Each structure stands twice: as C-alpha cells, then as structure tokens.
PDB file of N, CA and C in Angstrom:
ATOM      1  N   UNK A 873      22.049  -0.480 -65.165  1.00 52.00           N
ATOM      2  CA  UNK A 873      22.584  -1.809 -65.486  1.00 52.00           C
ATOM      3  C   UNK A 873      21.443  -2.783 -65.790  1.00 52.00           C
ATOM      4  N   UNK A 874      20.411  -2.742 -64.980  1.00 55.00           N
ATOM      5  CA  UNK A 874      19.281  -3.641 -65.215  1.00 55.00           C
ATOM      6  C   UNK A 874      18.576  -3.260 -66.514  1.00 55.00           C
ATOM      7  N   UNK A 875      18.433  -1.952 -66.767  1.00 57.00           N
ATOM      8  CA  UNK A 875      17.763  -1.508 -67.980  1.00 57.00           C
ATOM      9  C   UNK A 875      18.558  -1.913 -69.225  1.00 57.00           C
ATOM     10  N   UNK A 876      19.879  -1.852 -69.135  1.00 65.00           N
ATOM     11  CA  UNK A 876      20.708  -2.217 -70.290  1.00 65.00           C
ATOM     12  C   UNK A 876      20.565  -3.710 -70.574  1.00 65.00           C
ATOM     13  N   UNK A 877      20.602  -4.528 -69.546  1.00 85.00           N
ATOM     14  CA  UNK A 877      20.481  -5.967 -69.774  1.00 85.00           C
ATOM     15  C   UNK A 877      19.071  -6.319 -70.238  1.00 85.00           C
ATOM     16  N   UNK A 878      18.066  -5.611 -69.706  1.00 83.00           N
ATOM     17  CA  UNK A 878      16.686  -5.883 -70.133  1.00 83.00           C
ATOM     18  C   UNK A 878      16.496  -5.484 -71.592  1.00 83.00           C
ATOM     19  N   UNK A 879      17.031  -4.338 -71.998  1.00 85.00           N
ATOM     20  CA  UNK A 879      16.905  -3.929 -73.398  1.00 85.00           C
ATOM     21  C   UNK A 879      17.708  -4.868 -74.298  1.00 85.00           C
ATOM     22  N   UNK A 880      18.838  -5.352 -73.805  1.00 87.00           N
ATOM     23  CA  UNK A 880      19.610  -6.314 -74.584  1.00 87.00           C
ATOM     24  C   UNK A 880      18.846  -7.606 -74.796  1.00 87.00           C
ATOM     25  N   UNK A 881      18.156  -8.055 -73.755  1.00 89.00           N
ATOM     26  CA  UNK A 881      17.346  -9.274 -73.865  1.00 89.00           C
ATOM     27  C   UNK A 881      16.192  -9.035 -74.832  1.00 89.00           C
ATOM     28  N   UNK A 882      15.565  -7.858 -74.745  1.00 92.00           N
ATOM     29  CA  UNK A 882      14.455  -7.557 -75.648  1.00 92.00           C
ATOM     30  C   UNK A 882      14.920  -7.492 -77.100  1.00 92.00           C
ATOM     31  N   UNK A 883      16.079  -6.867 -77.333  1.00 92.00           N
ATOM     32  CA  UNK A 883      16.607  -6.779 -78.695  1.00 92.00           C
ATOM     33  C   UNK A 883      16.963  -8.171 -79.208  1.00 92.00           C
ATOM     34  N   UNK A 884      17.540  -8.997 -78.341  1.00 94.00           N
ATOM     35  CA  UNK A 884      17.879 -10.363 -78.748  1.00 94.00           C
ATOM     36  C   UNK A 884      16.636 -11.165 -79.079  1.00 94.00           C
ATOM     37  N   UNK A 885      15.601 -11.030 -78.260  1.00 94.00           N
ATOM     38  CA  UNK A 885      14.346 -11.748 -78.524  1.00 94.00           C
ATOM     39  C   UNK A 885      13.694 -11.239 -79.804  1.00 94.00           C
ATOM     40  N   UNK A 886      13.745  -9.937 -80.021  1.00 95.00           N
ATOM     41  CA  UNK A 886      13.166  -9.381 -81.241  1.00 95.00           C
ATOM     42  C   UNK A 886      13.922  -9.867 -82.476  1.00 95.00           C
ATOM     43  N   UNK A 887      15.245  -9.898 -82.383  1.00 96.00           N
ATOM     44  CA  UNK A 887      16.043 -10.382 -83.511  1.00 96.00           C
ATOM     45  C   UNK A 887      15.759 -11.860 -83.782  1.00 96.00           C
ATOM     46  N   UNK A 888      15.642 -12.660 -82.714  1.00 96.00           N
ATOM     47  CA  UNK A 888      15.336 -14.077 -82.895  1.00 96.00           C
ATOM     48  C   UNK A 888      13.953 -14.251 -83.510  1.00 96.00           C
ATOM     49  N   UNK A 889      12.984 -13.427 -83.098  1.00 95.00           N
ATOM     50  CA  UNK A 889      11.646 -13.507 -83.661  1.00 95.00           C
ATOM     51  C   UNK A 889      11.646 -13.133 -85.139  1.00 95.00           C
ATOM     52  N   UNK A 890      12.383 -12.081 -85.499  1.00 96.00           N
ATOM     53  CA  UNK A 890      12.442 -11.647 -86.901  1.00 96.00           C
ATOM     54  C   UNK A 890      13.097 -12.733 -87.755  1.00 96.00           C
ATOM     55  N   UNK A 891      14.165 -13.327 -87.252  1.00 95.00           N
ATOM     56  CA  UNK A 891      14.854 -14.377 -88.020  1.00 95.00           C
ATOM     57  C   UNK A 891      13.943 -15.589 -88.197  1.00 95.00           C
ATOM     58  N   UNK A 892      13.275 -16.007 -87.120  1.00 96.00           N
ATOM     59  CA  UNK A 892      12.400 -17.175 -87.225  1.00 96.00           C
ATOM     60  C   UNK A 892      11.195 -16.882 -88.112  1.00 96.00           C
ATOM     61  N   UNK A 893      10.668 -15.655 -88.051  1.00 96.00           N
ATOM     62  CA  UNK A 893       9.545 -15.299 -88.918  1.00 96.00           C
ATOM     63  C   UNK A 893       9.975 -15.292 -90.377  1.00 96.00           C
ATOM     64  N   UNK A 894      11.174 -14.782 -90.666  1.00 95.00           N
ATOM     65  CA  UNK A 894      11.665 -14.764 -92.049  1.00 95.00           C
ATOM     66  C   UNK A 894      11.888 -16.184 -92.564  1.00 95.00           C
ATOM     67  N   UNK A 895      12.459 -17.036 -91.726  1.00 95.00           N
ATOM     68  CA  UNK A 895      12.696 -18.422 -92.140  1.00 95.00           C
ATOM     69  C   UNK A 895      11.369 -19.142 -92.360  1.00 95.00           C
ATOM     70  N   UNK A 896      10.422 -18.959 -91.448  1.00 95.00           N
ATOM     71  CA  UNK A 896       9.114 -19.599 -91.603  1.00 95.00           C
ATOM     72  C   UNK A 896       8.388 -19.107 -92.833  1.00 95.00           C
ATOM     73  N   UNK A 897       8.469 -17.803 -93.103  1.00 94.00           N
ATOM     74  CA  UNK A 897       7.807 -17.249 -94.284  1.00 94.00           C
ATOM     75  C   UNK A 897       8.437 -17.780 -95.561  1.00 94.00           C
ATOM     76  N   UNK A 898       9.755 -17.874 -95.590  1.00 95.00           N
ATOM     77  CA  UNK A 898      10.413 -18.377 -96.798  1.00 95.00           C
ATOM     78  C   UNK A 898      10.077 -19.852 -97.018  1.00 95.00           C
ATOM     79  N   UNK A 899       9.954 -20.620 -95.934  1.00 94.00           N
ATOM     80  CA  UNK A 899       9.576 -22.030 -96.074  1.00 94.00           C
ATOM     81  C   UNK A 899       8.173 -22.132 -96.660  1.00 94.00           C
ATOM     82  N   UNK A 900       7.242 -21.302 -96.162  1.00 94.00           N
ATOM     83  CA  UNK A 900       5.873 -21.338 -96.688  1.00 94.00           C
ATOM     84  C   UNK A 900       5.825 -20.901 -98.138  1.00 94.00           C
ATOM     85  N   UNK A 901       6.671 -19.913 -98.523  1.00 95.00           N
ATOM     86  CA  UNK A 901       6.702 -19.474 -99.924  1.00 95.00           C
ATOM     87  C   UNK A 901       7.220 -20.600-100.813  1.00 95.00           C
ATOM     88  N   UNK A 902       8.262 -21.310-100.354  1.00 95.00           N
ATOM     89  CA  UNK A 902       8.796 -22.423-101.142  1.00 95.00           C
ATOM     90  C   UNK A 902       7.749 -23.523-101.289  1.00 95.00           C
ATOM     91  N   UNK A 903       7.042 -23.842-100.197  1.00 95.00           N
ATOM     92  CA  UNK A 903       6.002 -24.879-100.251  1.00 95.00           C
ATOM     93  C   UNK A 903       4.884 -24.451-101.204  1.00 95.00           C
ATOM     94  N   UNK A 904       4.475 -23.173-101.121  1.00 94.00           N
ATOM     95  CA  UNK A 904       3.387 -22.677-101.964  1.00 94.00           C
ATOM     96  C   UNK A 904       3.752 -22.747-103.446  1.00 94.00           C
ATOM     97  N   UNK A 905       4.958 -22.290-103.786  1.00 94.00           N
ATOM     98  CA  UNK A 905       5.363 -22.330-105.190  1.00 94.00           C
ATOM     99  C   UNK A 905       5.609 -23.761-105.650  1.00 94.00           C
ATOM    100  N   UNK A 906       6.043 -24.624-104.743  1.00 94.00           N
ATOM    101  CA  UNK A 906       6.187 -26.035-105.102  1.00 94.00           C
ATOM    102  C   UNK A 906       4.850 -26.671-105.416  1.00 94.00           C
ATOM    103  N   UNK A 907       3.823 -26.353-104.622  1.00 94.00           N
ATOM    104  CA  UNK A 907       2.485 -26.872-104.900  1.00 94.00           C
ATOM    105  C   UNK A 907       1.946 -26.315-106.207  1.00 94.00           C
ATOM    106  N   UNK A 908       2.184 -25.018-106.439  1.00 95.00           N
ATOM    107  CA  UNK A 908       1.702 -24.425-107.682  1.00 95.00           C
ATOM    108  C   UNK A 908       2.362 -25.062-108.902  1.00 95.00           C
ATOM    109  N   UNK A 909       3.669 -25.264-108.839  1.00 95.00           N
ATOM    110  CA  UNK A 909       4.359 -25.858-109.986  1.00 95.00           C
ATOM    111  C   UNK A 909       3.953 -27.324-110.152  1.00 95.00           C
ATOM    112  N   UNK A 910       3.704 -28.014-109.045  1.00 94.00           N
ATOM    113  CA  UNK A 910       3.234 -29.397-109.131  1.00 94.00           C
ATOM    114  C   UNK A 910       1.865 -29.481-109.781  1.00 94.00           C
ATOM    115  N   UNK A 911       0.969 -28.580-109.389  1.00 93.00           N
ATOM    116  CA  UNK A 911      -0.360 -28.565-110.008  1.00 93.00           C
ATOM    117  C   UNK A 911      -0.273 -28.191-111.480  1.00 93.00           C
ATOM    118  N   UNK A 912       0.639 -27.278-111.796  1.00 93.00           N
ATOM    119  CA  UNK A 912       0.801 -26.877-113.190  1.00 93.00           C
ATOM    120  C   UNK A 912       1.323 -28.042-114.027  1.00 93.00           C
ATOM    121  N   UNK A 913       2.281 -28.812-113.468  1.00 92.00           N
ATOM    122  CA  UNK A 913       2.783 -29.961-114.228  1.00 92.00           C
ATOM    123  C   UNK A 913       1.729 -31.038-114.385  1.00 92.00           C
ATOM    124  N   UNK A 914       0.918 -31.243-113.358  1.00 90.00           N
ATOM    125  CA  UNK A 914      -0.161 -32.234-113.464  1.00 90.00           C
ATOM    126  C   UNK A 914      -1.176 -31.789-114.515  1.00 90.00           C
ATOM    127  N   UNK A 915      -1.512 -30.494-114.513  1.00 89.00           N
ATOM    128  CA  UNK A 915      -2.461 -29.990-115.512  1.00 89.00           C
ATOM    129  C   UNK A 915      -1.871 -30.101-116.916  1.00 89.00           C
ATOM    130  N   UNK A 916      -0.572 -29.811-117.052  1.00 89.00           N
ATOM    131  CA  UNK A 916       0.073 -29.913-118.362  1.00 89.00           C
ATOM    132  C   UNK A 916       0.092 -31.355-118.838  1.00 89.00           C
ATOM    133  N   UNK A 917       0.403 -32.280-117.906  1.00 87.00           N
ATOM    134  CA  UNK A 917       0.445 -33.693-118.267  1.00 87.00           C
ATOM    135  C   UNK A 917      -0.942 -34.199-118.652  1.00 87.00           C
ATOM    136  N   UNK A 918      -1.963 -33.786-117.893  1.00 87.00           N
ATOM    137  CA  UNK A 918      -3.333 -34.197-118.214  1.00 87.00           C
ATOM    138  C   UNK A 918      -3.753 -33.626-119.564  1.00 87.00           C
ATOM    139  N   UNK A 919      -3.358 -32.401-119.845  1.00 86.00           N
ATOM    140  CA  UNK A 919      -3.680 -31.800-121.134  1.00 86.00           C
ATOM    141  C   UNK A 919      -2.985 -32.547-122.266  1.00 86.00           C
ATOM    142  N   UNK A 920      -1.728 -32.916-122.065  1.00 85.00           N
ATOM    143  CA  UNK A 920      -1.002 -33.631-123.116  1.00 85.00           C
ATOM    144  C   UNK A 920      -1.597 -35.009-123.349  1.00 85.00           C
ATOM    145  N   UNK A 921      -1.934 -35.708-122.268  1.00 85.00           N
ATOM    146  CA  UNK A 921      -2.492 -37.051-122.440  1.00 85.00           C
ATOM    147  C   UNK A 921      -3.874 -36.987-123.066  1.00 85.00           C
ATOM    148  N   UNK A 922      -4.655 -35.962-122.738  1.00 78.00           N
ATOM    149  CA  UNK A 922      -5.972 -35.850-123.354  1.00 78.00           C
ATOM    150  C   UNK A 922      -5.843 -35.520-124.837  1.00 78.00           C
ATOM    151  N   UNK A 923      -4.823 -34.739-125.209  1.00 61.00           N
ATOM    152  CA  UNK A 923      -4.594 -34.439-126.626  1.00 61.00           C
ATOM    153  C   UNK A 923      -4.179 -35.718-127.365  1.00 61.00           C
ATOM    154  N   UNK A 924      -3.336 -36.528-126.699  1.00 59.00           N
ATOM    155  CA  UNK A 924      -2.912 -37.760-127.357  1.00 59.00           C
ATOM    156  C   UNK A 924      -4.079 -38.735-127.501  1.00 59.00           C
ATOM    157  N   UNK A 925      -4.987 -38.756-126.544  1.00 58.00           N
ATOM    158  CA  UNK A 925      -6.133 -39.657-126.640  1.00 58.00           C
ATOM    159  C   UNK A 925      -7.090 -39.183-127.729  1.00 58.00           C
ATOM    160  N   UNK A 926      -7.273 -37.898-127.851  1.00 52.00           N
ATOM    161  CA  UNK A 926      -8.201 -37.367-128.845  1.00 52.00           C
ATOM    162  C   UNK A 926      -7.511 -37.391-130.206  1.00 52.00           C
TER     163      UNK A 926
END
C-alpha cells in the first residue's frame, strides 16, 4: 500500500515536471522566435530606409 501510493506520487510529480518543462520550453521558443522576427523586421526596415535615403 505504501509502495503504491509512493509510486503514484512519483508518477504524479514526474508528470507535473514534464508538463511544466514542456510549457516552459514552448514559452522560450515563442520568445526566441519573436525576438528573431523582431530583429528581422528592424533589419528590413533599416534596409528599406537606407535604400530610400540613397
């Protein structure tokens, strides 16, 4: 009985860890791609404005 409840607690903790790790990883991926697209738009805008100035 104790072993079953202990394994249940371990499985629950492992599942919670996997879910939180997946959510945290997806948040970091969204932030990373958001920064990349932001830098790309800034570079594109700077390129366009420099072309218009020249």
